[in-house]
Tab-separated table of C-alpha atoms and ligand atoms in Angstrom:
chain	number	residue	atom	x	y	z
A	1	UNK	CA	18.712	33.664	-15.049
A	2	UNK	CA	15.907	32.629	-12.708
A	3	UNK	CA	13.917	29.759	-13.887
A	4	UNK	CA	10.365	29.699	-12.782
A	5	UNK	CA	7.627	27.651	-11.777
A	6	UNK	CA	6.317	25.429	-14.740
A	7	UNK	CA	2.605	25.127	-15.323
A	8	UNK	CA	1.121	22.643	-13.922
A	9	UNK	CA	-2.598	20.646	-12.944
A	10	UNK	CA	-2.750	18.667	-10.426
A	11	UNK	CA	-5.625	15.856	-10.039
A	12	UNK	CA	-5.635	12.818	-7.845
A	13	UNK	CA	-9.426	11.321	-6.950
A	14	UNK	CA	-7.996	8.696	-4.747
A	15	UNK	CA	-9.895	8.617	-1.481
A	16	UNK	CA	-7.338	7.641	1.276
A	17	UNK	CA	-8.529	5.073	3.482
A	18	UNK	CA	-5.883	5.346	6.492
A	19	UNK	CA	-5.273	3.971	9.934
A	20	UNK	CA	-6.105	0.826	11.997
A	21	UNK	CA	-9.298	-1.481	12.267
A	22	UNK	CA	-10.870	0.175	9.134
A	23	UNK	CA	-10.925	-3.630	7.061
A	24	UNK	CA	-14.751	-3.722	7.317
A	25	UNK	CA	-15.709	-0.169	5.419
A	26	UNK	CA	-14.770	-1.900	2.280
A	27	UNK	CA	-18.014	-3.412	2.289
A	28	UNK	CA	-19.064	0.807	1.847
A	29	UNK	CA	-16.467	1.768	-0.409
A	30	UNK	CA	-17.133	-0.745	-3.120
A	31	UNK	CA	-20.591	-0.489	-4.688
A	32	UNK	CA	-23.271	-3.010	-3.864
A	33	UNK	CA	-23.894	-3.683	-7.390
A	34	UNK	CA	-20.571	-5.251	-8.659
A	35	UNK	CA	-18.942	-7.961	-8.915
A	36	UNK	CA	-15.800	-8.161	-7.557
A	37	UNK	CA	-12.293	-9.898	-8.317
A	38	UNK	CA	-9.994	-9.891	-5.458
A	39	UNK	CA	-6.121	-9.318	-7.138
A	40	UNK	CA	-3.260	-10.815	-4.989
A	41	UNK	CA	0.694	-12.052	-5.169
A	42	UNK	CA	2.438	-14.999	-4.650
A	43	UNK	CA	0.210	-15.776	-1.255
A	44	UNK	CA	1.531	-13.515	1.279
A	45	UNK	CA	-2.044	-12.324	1.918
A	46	UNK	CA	-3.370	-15.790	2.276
A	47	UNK	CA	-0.225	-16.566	4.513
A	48	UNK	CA	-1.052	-13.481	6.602
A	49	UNK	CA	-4.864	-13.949	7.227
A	50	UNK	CA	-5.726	-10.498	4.900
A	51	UNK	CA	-7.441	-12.279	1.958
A	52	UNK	CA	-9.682	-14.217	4.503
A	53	UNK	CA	-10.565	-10.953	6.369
A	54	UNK	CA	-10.971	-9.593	3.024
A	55	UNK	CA	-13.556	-11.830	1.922
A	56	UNK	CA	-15.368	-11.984	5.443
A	57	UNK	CA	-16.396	-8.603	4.782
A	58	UNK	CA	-17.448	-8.961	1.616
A	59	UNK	CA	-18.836	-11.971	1.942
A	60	UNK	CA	-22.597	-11.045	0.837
A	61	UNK	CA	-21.087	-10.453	-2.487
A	62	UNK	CA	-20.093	-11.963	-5.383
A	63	UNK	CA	-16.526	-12.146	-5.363
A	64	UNK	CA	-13.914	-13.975	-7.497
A	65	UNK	CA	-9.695	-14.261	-6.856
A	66	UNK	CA	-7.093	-14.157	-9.105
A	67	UNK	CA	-3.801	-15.186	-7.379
A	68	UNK	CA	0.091	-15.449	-8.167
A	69	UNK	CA	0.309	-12.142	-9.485
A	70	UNK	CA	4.555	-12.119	-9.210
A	71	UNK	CA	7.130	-9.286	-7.711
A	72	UNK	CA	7.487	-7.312	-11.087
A	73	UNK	CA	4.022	-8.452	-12.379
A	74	UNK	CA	4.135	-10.219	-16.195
A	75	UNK	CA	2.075	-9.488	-18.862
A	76	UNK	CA	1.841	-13.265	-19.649
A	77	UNK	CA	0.247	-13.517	-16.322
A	78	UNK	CA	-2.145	-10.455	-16.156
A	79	UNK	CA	-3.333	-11.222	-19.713
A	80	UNK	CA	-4.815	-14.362	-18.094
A	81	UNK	CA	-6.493	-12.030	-15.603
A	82	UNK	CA	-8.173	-10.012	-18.382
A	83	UNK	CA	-9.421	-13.142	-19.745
A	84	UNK	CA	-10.850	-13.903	-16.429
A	85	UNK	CA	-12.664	-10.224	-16.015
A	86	UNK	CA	-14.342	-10.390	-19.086
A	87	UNK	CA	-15.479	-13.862	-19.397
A	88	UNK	CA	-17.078	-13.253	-16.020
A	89	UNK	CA	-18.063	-10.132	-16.350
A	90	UNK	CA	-16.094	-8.595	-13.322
A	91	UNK	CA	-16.774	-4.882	-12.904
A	92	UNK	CA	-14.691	-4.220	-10.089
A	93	UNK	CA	-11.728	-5.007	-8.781
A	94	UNK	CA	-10.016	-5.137	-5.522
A	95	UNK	CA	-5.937	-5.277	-5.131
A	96	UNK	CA	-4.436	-6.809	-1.852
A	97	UNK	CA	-0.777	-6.232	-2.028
A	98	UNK	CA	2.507	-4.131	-2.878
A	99	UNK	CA	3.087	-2.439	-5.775
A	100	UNK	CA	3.657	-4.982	-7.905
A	101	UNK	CA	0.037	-6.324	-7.447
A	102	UNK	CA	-1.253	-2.959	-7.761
A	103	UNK	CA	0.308	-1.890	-10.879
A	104	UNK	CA	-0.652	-5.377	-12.256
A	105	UNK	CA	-4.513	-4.530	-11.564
A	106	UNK	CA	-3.940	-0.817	-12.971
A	107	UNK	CA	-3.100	-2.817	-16.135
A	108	UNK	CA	-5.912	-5.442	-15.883
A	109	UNK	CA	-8.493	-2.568	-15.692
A	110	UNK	CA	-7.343	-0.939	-18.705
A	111	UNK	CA	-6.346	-3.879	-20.402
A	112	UNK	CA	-9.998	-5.421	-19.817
A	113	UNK	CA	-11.728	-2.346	-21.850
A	114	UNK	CA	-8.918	-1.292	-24.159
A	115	UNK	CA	-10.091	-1.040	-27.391
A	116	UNK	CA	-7.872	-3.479	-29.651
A	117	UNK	CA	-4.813	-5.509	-27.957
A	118	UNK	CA	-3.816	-4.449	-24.580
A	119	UNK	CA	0.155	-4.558	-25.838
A	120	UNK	CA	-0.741	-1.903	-27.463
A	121	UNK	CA	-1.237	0.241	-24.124
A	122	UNK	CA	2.822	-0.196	-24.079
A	123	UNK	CA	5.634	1.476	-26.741
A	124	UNK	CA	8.954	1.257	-26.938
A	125	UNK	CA	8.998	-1.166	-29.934
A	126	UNK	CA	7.211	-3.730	-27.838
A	127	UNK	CA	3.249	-1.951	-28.780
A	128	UNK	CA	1.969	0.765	-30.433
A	129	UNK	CA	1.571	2.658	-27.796
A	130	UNK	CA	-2.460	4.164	-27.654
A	131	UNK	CA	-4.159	5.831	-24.947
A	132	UNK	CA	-5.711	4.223	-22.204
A	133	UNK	CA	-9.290	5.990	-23.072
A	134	UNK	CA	-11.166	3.972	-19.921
A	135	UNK	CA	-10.980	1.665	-17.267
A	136	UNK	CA	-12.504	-0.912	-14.927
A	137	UNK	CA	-12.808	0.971	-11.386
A	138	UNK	CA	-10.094	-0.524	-8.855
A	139	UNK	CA	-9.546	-0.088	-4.720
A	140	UNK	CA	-6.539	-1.526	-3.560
A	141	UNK	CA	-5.326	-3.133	0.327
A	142	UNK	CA	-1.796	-1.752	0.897
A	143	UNK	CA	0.537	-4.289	2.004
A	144	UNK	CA	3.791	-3.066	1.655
A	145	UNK	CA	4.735	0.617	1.473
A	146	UNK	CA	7.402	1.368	-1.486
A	147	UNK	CA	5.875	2.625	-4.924
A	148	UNK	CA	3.007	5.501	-4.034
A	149	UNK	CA	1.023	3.156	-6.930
A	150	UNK	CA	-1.825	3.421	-4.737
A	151	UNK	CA	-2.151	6.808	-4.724
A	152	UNK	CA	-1.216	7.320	-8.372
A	153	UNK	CA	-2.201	6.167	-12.045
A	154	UNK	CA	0.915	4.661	-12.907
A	155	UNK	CA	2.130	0.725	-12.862
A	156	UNK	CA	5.340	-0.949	-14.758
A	157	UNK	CA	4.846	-4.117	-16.161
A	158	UNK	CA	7.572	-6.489	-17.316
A	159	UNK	CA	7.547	-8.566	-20.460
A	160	UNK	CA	9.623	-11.887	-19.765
A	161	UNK	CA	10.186	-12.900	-23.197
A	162	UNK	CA	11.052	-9.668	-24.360
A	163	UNK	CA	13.244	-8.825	-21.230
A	164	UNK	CA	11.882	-5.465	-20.856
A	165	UNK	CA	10.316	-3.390	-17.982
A	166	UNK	CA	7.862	-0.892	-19.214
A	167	UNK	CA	5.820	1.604	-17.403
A	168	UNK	CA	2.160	3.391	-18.350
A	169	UNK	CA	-0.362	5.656	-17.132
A	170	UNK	CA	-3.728	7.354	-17.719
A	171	UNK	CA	-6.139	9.386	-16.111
A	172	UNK	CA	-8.184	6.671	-15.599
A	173	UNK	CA	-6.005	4.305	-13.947
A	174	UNK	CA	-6.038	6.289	-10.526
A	175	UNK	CA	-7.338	3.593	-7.373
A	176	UNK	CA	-10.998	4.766	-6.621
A	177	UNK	CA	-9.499	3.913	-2.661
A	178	UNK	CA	-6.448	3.039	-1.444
A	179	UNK	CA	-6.765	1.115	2.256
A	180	UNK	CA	-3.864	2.091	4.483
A	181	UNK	CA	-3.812	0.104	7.590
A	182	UNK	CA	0.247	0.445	8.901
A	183	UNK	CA	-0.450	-2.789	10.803
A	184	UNK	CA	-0.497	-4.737	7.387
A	185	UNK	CA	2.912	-3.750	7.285
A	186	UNK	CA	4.133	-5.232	10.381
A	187	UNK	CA	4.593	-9.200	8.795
A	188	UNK	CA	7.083	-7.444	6.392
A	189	UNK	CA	10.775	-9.300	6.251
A	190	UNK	CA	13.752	-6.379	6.566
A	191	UNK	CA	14.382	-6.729	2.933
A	192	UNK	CA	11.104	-5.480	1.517
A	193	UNK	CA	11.242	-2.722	4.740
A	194	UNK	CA	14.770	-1.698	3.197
A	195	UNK	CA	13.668	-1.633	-0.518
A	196	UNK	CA	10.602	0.739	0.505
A	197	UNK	CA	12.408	3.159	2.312
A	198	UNK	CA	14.912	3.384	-0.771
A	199	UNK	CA	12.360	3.276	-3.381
A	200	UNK	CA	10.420	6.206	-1.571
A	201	UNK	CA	13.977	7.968	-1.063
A	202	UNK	CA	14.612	7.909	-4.636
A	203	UNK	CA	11.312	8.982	-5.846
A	204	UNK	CA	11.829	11.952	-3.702
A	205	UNK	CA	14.752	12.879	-5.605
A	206	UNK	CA	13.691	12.273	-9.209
A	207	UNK	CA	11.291	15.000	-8.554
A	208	UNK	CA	13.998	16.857	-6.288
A	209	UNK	CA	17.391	16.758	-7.992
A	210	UNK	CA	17.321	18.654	-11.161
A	211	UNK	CA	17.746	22.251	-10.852
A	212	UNK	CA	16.087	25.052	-9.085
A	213	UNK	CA	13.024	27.026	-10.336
A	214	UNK	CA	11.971	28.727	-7.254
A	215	UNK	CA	9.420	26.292	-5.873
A	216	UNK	CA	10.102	26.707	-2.207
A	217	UNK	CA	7.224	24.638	-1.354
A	218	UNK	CA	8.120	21.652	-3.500
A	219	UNK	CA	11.624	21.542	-2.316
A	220	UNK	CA	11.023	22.120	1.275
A	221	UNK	CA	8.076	19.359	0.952
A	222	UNK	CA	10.821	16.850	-0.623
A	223	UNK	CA	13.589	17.482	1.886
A	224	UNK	CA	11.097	17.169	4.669
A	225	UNK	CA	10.207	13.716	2.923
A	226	UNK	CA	13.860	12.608	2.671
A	227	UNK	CA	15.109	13.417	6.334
A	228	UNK	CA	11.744	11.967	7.170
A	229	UNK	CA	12.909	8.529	5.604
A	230	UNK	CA	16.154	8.798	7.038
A	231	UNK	CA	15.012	9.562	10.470
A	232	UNK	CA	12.793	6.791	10.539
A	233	UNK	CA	15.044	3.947	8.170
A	234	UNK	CA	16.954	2.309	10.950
A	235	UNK	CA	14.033	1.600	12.890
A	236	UNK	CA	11.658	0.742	10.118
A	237	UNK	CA	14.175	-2.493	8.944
A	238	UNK	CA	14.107	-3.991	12.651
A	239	UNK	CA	11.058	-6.493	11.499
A	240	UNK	CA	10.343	-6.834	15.095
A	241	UNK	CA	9.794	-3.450	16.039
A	242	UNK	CA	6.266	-2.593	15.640
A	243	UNK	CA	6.379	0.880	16.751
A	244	UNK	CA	2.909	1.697	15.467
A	245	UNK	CA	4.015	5.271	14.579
A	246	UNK	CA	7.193	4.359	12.878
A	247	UNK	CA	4.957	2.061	10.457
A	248	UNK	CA	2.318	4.892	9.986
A	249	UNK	CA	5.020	7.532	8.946
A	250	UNK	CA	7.013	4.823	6.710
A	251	UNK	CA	3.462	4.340	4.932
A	252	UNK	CA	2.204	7.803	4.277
A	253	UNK	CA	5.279	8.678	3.714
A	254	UNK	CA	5.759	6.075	0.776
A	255	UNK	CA	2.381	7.401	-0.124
A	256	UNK	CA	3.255	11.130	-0.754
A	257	UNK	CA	6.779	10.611	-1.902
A	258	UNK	CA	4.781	9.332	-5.143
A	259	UNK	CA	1.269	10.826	-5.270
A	260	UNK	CA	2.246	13.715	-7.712
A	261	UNK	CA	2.414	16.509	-4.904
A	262	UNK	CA	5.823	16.837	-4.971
A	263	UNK	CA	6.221	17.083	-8.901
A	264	UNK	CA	3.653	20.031	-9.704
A	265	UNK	CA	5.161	22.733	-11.178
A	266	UNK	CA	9.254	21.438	-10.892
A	267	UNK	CA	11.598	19.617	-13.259
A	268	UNK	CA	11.606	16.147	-13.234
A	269	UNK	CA	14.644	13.446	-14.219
A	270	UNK	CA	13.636	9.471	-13.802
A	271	UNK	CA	16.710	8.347	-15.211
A	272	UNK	CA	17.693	6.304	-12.093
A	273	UNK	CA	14.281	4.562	-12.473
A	274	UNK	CA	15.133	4.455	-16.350
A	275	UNK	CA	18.354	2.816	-16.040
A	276	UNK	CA	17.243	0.823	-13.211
A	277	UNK	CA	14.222	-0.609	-14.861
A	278	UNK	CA	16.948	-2.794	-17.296
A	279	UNK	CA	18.780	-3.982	-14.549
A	280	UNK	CA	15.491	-5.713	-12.905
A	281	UNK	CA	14.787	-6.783	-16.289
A	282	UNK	CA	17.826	-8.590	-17.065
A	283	UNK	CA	19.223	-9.396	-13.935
A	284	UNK	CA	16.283	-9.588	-11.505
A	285	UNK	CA	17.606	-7.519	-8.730
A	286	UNK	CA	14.491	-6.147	-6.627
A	287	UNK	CA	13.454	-2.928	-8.146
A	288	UNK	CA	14.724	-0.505	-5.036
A	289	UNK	CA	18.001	-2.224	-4.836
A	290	UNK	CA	18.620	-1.335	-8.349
A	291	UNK	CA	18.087	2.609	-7.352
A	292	UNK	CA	20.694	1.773	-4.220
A	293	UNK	CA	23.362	1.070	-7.341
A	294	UNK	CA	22.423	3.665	-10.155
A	295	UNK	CA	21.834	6.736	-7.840
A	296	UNK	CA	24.707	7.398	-5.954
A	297	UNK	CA	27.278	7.025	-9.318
A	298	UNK	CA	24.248	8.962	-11.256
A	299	UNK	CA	24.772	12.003	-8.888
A	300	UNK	CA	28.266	11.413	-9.417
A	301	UNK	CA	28.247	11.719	-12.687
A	302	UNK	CA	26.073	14.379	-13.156
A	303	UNK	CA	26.899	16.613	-10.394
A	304	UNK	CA	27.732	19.164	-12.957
A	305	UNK	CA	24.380	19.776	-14.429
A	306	UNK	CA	22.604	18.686	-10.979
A	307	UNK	CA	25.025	21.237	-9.086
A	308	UNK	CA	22.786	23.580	-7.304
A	309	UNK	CA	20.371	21.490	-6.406
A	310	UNK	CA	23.050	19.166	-5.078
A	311	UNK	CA	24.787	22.023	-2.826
A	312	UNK	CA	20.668	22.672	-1.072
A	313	UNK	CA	20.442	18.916	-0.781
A	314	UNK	CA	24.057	18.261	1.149
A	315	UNK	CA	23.373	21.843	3.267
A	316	UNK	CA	19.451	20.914	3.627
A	317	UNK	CA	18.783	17.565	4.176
A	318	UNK	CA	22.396	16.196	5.375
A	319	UNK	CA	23.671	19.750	6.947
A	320	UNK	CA	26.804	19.691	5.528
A	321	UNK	CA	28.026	23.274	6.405
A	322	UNK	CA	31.634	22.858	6.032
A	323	UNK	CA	33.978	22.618	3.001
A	324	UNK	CA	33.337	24.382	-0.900
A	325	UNK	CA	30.886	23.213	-3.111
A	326	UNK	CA	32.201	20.163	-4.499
A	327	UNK	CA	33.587	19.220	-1.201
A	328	UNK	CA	29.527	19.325	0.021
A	329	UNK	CA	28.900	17.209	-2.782
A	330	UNK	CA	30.799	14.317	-2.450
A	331	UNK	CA	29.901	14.334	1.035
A	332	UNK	CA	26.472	14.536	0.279
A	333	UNK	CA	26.480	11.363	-2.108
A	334	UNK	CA	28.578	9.287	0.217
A	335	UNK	CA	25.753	10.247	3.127
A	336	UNK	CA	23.259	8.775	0.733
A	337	UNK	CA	25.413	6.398	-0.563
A	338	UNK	CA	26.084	4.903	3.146
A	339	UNK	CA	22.373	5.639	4.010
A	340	UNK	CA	21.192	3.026	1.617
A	341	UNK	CA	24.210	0.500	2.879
A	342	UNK	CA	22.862	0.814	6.306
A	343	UNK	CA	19.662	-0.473	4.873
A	344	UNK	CA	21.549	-3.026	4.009
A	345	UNK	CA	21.733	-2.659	0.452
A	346	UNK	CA	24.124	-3.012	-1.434
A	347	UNK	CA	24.909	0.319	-4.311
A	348	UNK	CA	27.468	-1.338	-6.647
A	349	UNK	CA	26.653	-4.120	-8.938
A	350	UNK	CA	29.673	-6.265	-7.233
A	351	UNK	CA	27.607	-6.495	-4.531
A	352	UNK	CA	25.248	-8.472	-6.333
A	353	UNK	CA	27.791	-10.805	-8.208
A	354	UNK	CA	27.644	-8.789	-11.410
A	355	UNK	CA	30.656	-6.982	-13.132
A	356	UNK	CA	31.620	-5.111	-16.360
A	357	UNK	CA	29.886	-7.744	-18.273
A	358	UNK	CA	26.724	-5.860	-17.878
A	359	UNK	CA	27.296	-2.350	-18.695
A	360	UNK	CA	27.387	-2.849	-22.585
A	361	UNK	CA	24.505	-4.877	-22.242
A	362	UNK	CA	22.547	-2.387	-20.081
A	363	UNK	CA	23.240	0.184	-22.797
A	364	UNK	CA	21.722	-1.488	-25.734
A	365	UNK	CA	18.690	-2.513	-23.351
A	366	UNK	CA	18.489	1.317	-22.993
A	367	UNK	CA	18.680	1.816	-26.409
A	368	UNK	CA	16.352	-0.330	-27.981
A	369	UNK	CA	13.713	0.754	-25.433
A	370	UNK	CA	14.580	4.125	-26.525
A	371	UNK	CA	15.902	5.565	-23.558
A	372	UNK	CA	18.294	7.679	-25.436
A	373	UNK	CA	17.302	11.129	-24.333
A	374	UNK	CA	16.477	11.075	-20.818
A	375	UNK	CA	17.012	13.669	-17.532
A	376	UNK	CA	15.295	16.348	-16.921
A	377	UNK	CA	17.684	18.360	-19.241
A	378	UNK	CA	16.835	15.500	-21.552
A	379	UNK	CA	20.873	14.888	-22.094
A	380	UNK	CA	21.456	11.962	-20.542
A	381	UNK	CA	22.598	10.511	-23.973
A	382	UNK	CA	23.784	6.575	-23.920
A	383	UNK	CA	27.548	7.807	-23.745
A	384	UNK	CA	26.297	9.288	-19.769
A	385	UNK	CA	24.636	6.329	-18.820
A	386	UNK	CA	27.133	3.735	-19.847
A	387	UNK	CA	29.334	6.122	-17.461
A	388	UNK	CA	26.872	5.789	-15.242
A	389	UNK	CA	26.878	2.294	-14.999
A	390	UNK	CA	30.402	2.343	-15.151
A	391	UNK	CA	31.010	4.598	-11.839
A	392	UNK	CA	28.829	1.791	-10.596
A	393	UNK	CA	30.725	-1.485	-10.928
B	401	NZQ	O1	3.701	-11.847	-3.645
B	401	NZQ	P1	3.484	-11.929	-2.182
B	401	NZQ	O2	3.453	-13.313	-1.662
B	401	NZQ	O3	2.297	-11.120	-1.743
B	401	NZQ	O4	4.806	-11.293	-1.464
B	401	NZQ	C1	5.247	-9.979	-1.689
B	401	NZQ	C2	6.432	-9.932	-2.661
B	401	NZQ	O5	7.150	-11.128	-2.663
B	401	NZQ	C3	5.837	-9.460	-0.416
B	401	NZQ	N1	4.872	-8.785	0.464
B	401	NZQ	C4	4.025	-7.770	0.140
B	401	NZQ	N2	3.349	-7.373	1.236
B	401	NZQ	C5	3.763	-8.157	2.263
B	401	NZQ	C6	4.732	-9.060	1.771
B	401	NZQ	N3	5.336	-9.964	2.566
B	401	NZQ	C7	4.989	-9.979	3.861
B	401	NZQ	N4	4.087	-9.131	4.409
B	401	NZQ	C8	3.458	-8.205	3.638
B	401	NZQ	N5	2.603	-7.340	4.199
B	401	NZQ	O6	6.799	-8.502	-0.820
B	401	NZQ	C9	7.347	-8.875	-2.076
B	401	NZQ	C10	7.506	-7.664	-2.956
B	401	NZQ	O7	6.244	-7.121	-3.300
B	401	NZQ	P2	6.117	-6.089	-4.503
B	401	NZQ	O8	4.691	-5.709	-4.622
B	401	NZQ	O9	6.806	-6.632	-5.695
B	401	NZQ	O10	7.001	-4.857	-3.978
B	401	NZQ	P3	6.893	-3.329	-4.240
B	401	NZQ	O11	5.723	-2.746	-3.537
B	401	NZQ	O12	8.230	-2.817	-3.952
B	401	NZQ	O13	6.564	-3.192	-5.809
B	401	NZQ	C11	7.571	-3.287	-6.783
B	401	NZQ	C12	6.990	-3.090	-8.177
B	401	NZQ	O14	6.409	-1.771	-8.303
B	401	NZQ	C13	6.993	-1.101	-9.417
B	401	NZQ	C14	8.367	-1.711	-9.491
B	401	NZQ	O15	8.979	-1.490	-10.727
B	401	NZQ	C15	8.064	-3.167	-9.233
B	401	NZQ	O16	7.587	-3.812	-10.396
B	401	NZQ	N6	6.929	0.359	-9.230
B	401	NZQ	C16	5.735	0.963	-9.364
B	401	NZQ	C17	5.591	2.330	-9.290
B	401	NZQ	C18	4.288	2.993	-9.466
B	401	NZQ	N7	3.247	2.288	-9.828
B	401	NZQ	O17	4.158	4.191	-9.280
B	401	NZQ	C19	6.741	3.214	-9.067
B	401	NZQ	C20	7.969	2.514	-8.633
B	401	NZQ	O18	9.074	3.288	-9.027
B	401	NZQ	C21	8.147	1.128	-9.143
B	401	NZQ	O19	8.728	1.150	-10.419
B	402	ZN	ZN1	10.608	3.286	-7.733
């Protein structure tokens, strides 16, 4: 039978701010009244001259910085950062960074008016999990395309002590701006150009790969996305090539892969980012690179329930025309499979010095998080993902 369209509403309030030379209109898109806290990593932005230009323009303000926020941001170190905000009273706040110090902020400016203790905002046995009912207003400084967090209301935070990687959202957790310039891109090392190529790719497909119900919009939108990535991957990781074009279409790009266009009204899965999510946590492989190793065996896998969708992807985005169905398949996955490689990433936990050690491991990670049910069919029990990870050693 036919599935159709689902339902859907579609909201995002954040006001792109893209393109070159447009540092200075901060000083218009923050209000004159507030007082500002300036949000930033582990000092790439001081490094790289943006936190200075930053605070140039806003420098007939009052503005405070809270630094060090790490790749895969901590709750033991944003908690200090809520402290901060509402000790001083900070009623704005400004990210300069990647995803990682975006989604941090996200959780500052929830955590700072969240009614009870911010853990709280998280489940999976580690809060209660309550809704995120308000939150400080945020703008953000891209600095690394990847994630789409500044163009959506989502952030994953990792608990060290716990060893988990949990993810939230809200309405209210949207940026109020996002500032695009591609040129903050171009002091970038290959390996963060790799991982947000991948990460894009496979946010594409968690929206993409699950089966068809007629929205020809939606898919054509995500294949355009993915043969836009892999047009432009090889010359996106040259670090030296600062093709301004190339950077502009890796960052919007990046930007819509993740923005909630592409998910209105289609079946979504996540389980890559599911059972990637434990690997970061345990292991501390970057977040993309994890993706590089569960995808590929994850389409694998479950090329049986992903089957149609799989055929459009290997004619559509790879144009495989020859051979039957599963012959497209497996050529489709080794395309993506070898796409990612060429990145330079490597898709099989070997690669990164780990081995069957992990995979029972993994599995009770996924468990006691309660990742148990997952895919868009929701039967991706614990049984298919310790395959998963299996197909992946
Ligand atoms: O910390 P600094 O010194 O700033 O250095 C960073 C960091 O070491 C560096 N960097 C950033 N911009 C740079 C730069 N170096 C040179 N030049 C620049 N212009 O890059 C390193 C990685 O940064 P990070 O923010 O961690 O990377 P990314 O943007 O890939 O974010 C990863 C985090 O986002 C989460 C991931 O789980 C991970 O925690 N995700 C968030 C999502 C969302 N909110 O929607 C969705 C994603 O699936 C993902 O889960
Ligand atoms: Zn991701």
């Amino acid at each position: 039978m036919q599935k159709e369209m689902l339902n859907f509403d579609y909201y995002n309030p954040t006001h792109i701010i893209f393109g070159k030379n447009r540092l200075e209109e901060l000083n218009e898109v923050i209000p004159q009244d507030k007082k500002v806290l300036l949000l930033y990593g582990g000092g790439s932005v001081k490094r790289f001259g943006t936190l200075d230009k930053v605070k140039e323009v806003l420098k007939s303000r009052e503005v405070g910085e809270f630094g060090g926020i790490e790749a895969n941001p901590t709750y033991e170190t944003l908690i200090k950062a809520i402290k901060l905000v509402k000790e001083e009273n900070y009623d704005f706040l400004l990210a300069i960074g990647g995803g990682s110090v975006i989604d941090g902020t996200k959780f500052v400016a929830a955590g700072a008016l969240f009614d009870g203790n911010p853990i709280d905002i998280f489940g999976s046995g580690i809060g209660e999990k309550r809704p995120i009912t308000q939150a400080l207003p945020f703008g953000t400084v891209l600095t690394l395309p990847a994630t789409g967090s500044e163009m959506n209301s989502g952030g994953v935070i990792t608990f060290v002590e716990k060893k988990a990687k949990l993810g939230f959202g809200s309405a209210y957790t949207f940026p109020v701006f996002s500032l695009l310039d591609p040129e903050l891109t171009y002091t970038l090392p290959k390996r963060q150009l790799a991982n947000g190529i991948m990460d894009a790719y496979v946010h594409v497909m968690e929206q993409y790969m699950t089966y068809p119900v007629g929205a020809l919009l939606q898919d054509r939108y995500a294949e355009s996305l993915l043969q836009t990535l892999i047009e432009i991957g090889p010359d996106v990781i040259d670090e030296d090539n600062h093709d301004y074009n190339t950077r502009a279409t890796f960052m919007w790009s990046a930007t819509n892969a993740l923005n909630g266009t592409l998910s209105r009204g289609v079946p979504q899965d996540w389980a890559s980012h599911g059972l990637g999510h434990e690997i970061t946590a345990l292991y501390g492989i970057d977040h993309a690179r994890t993706l590089a190793i569960v995808l590929p065996s994850l389409l694998n896998v479950r090329r049986n329930e992903k089957h149609d969708k799989l055929v459009q992807y290997a004619e559509r985005v790879w144009g495989i025309a020859d051979g039957n169905d599963d012959e497209k398949i497996d050529a489709a996955i080794l395309k993506t499979r070898e796409f990612f490689e060429s990145l330079g990433a490597g898709t099989r936990f070997s690669d990164y010095g780990l081995g069957e050690e992990v995979v029972d491991v993994l599995v009770d990670q996924l468990e006691r998080h309660g990742l148990t049910n997952i895919s868009e069919h929701g039967d991706q029990t614990l049984e298919v993902s310790r395959q998963i990870y299996k197909n992946a050693l």
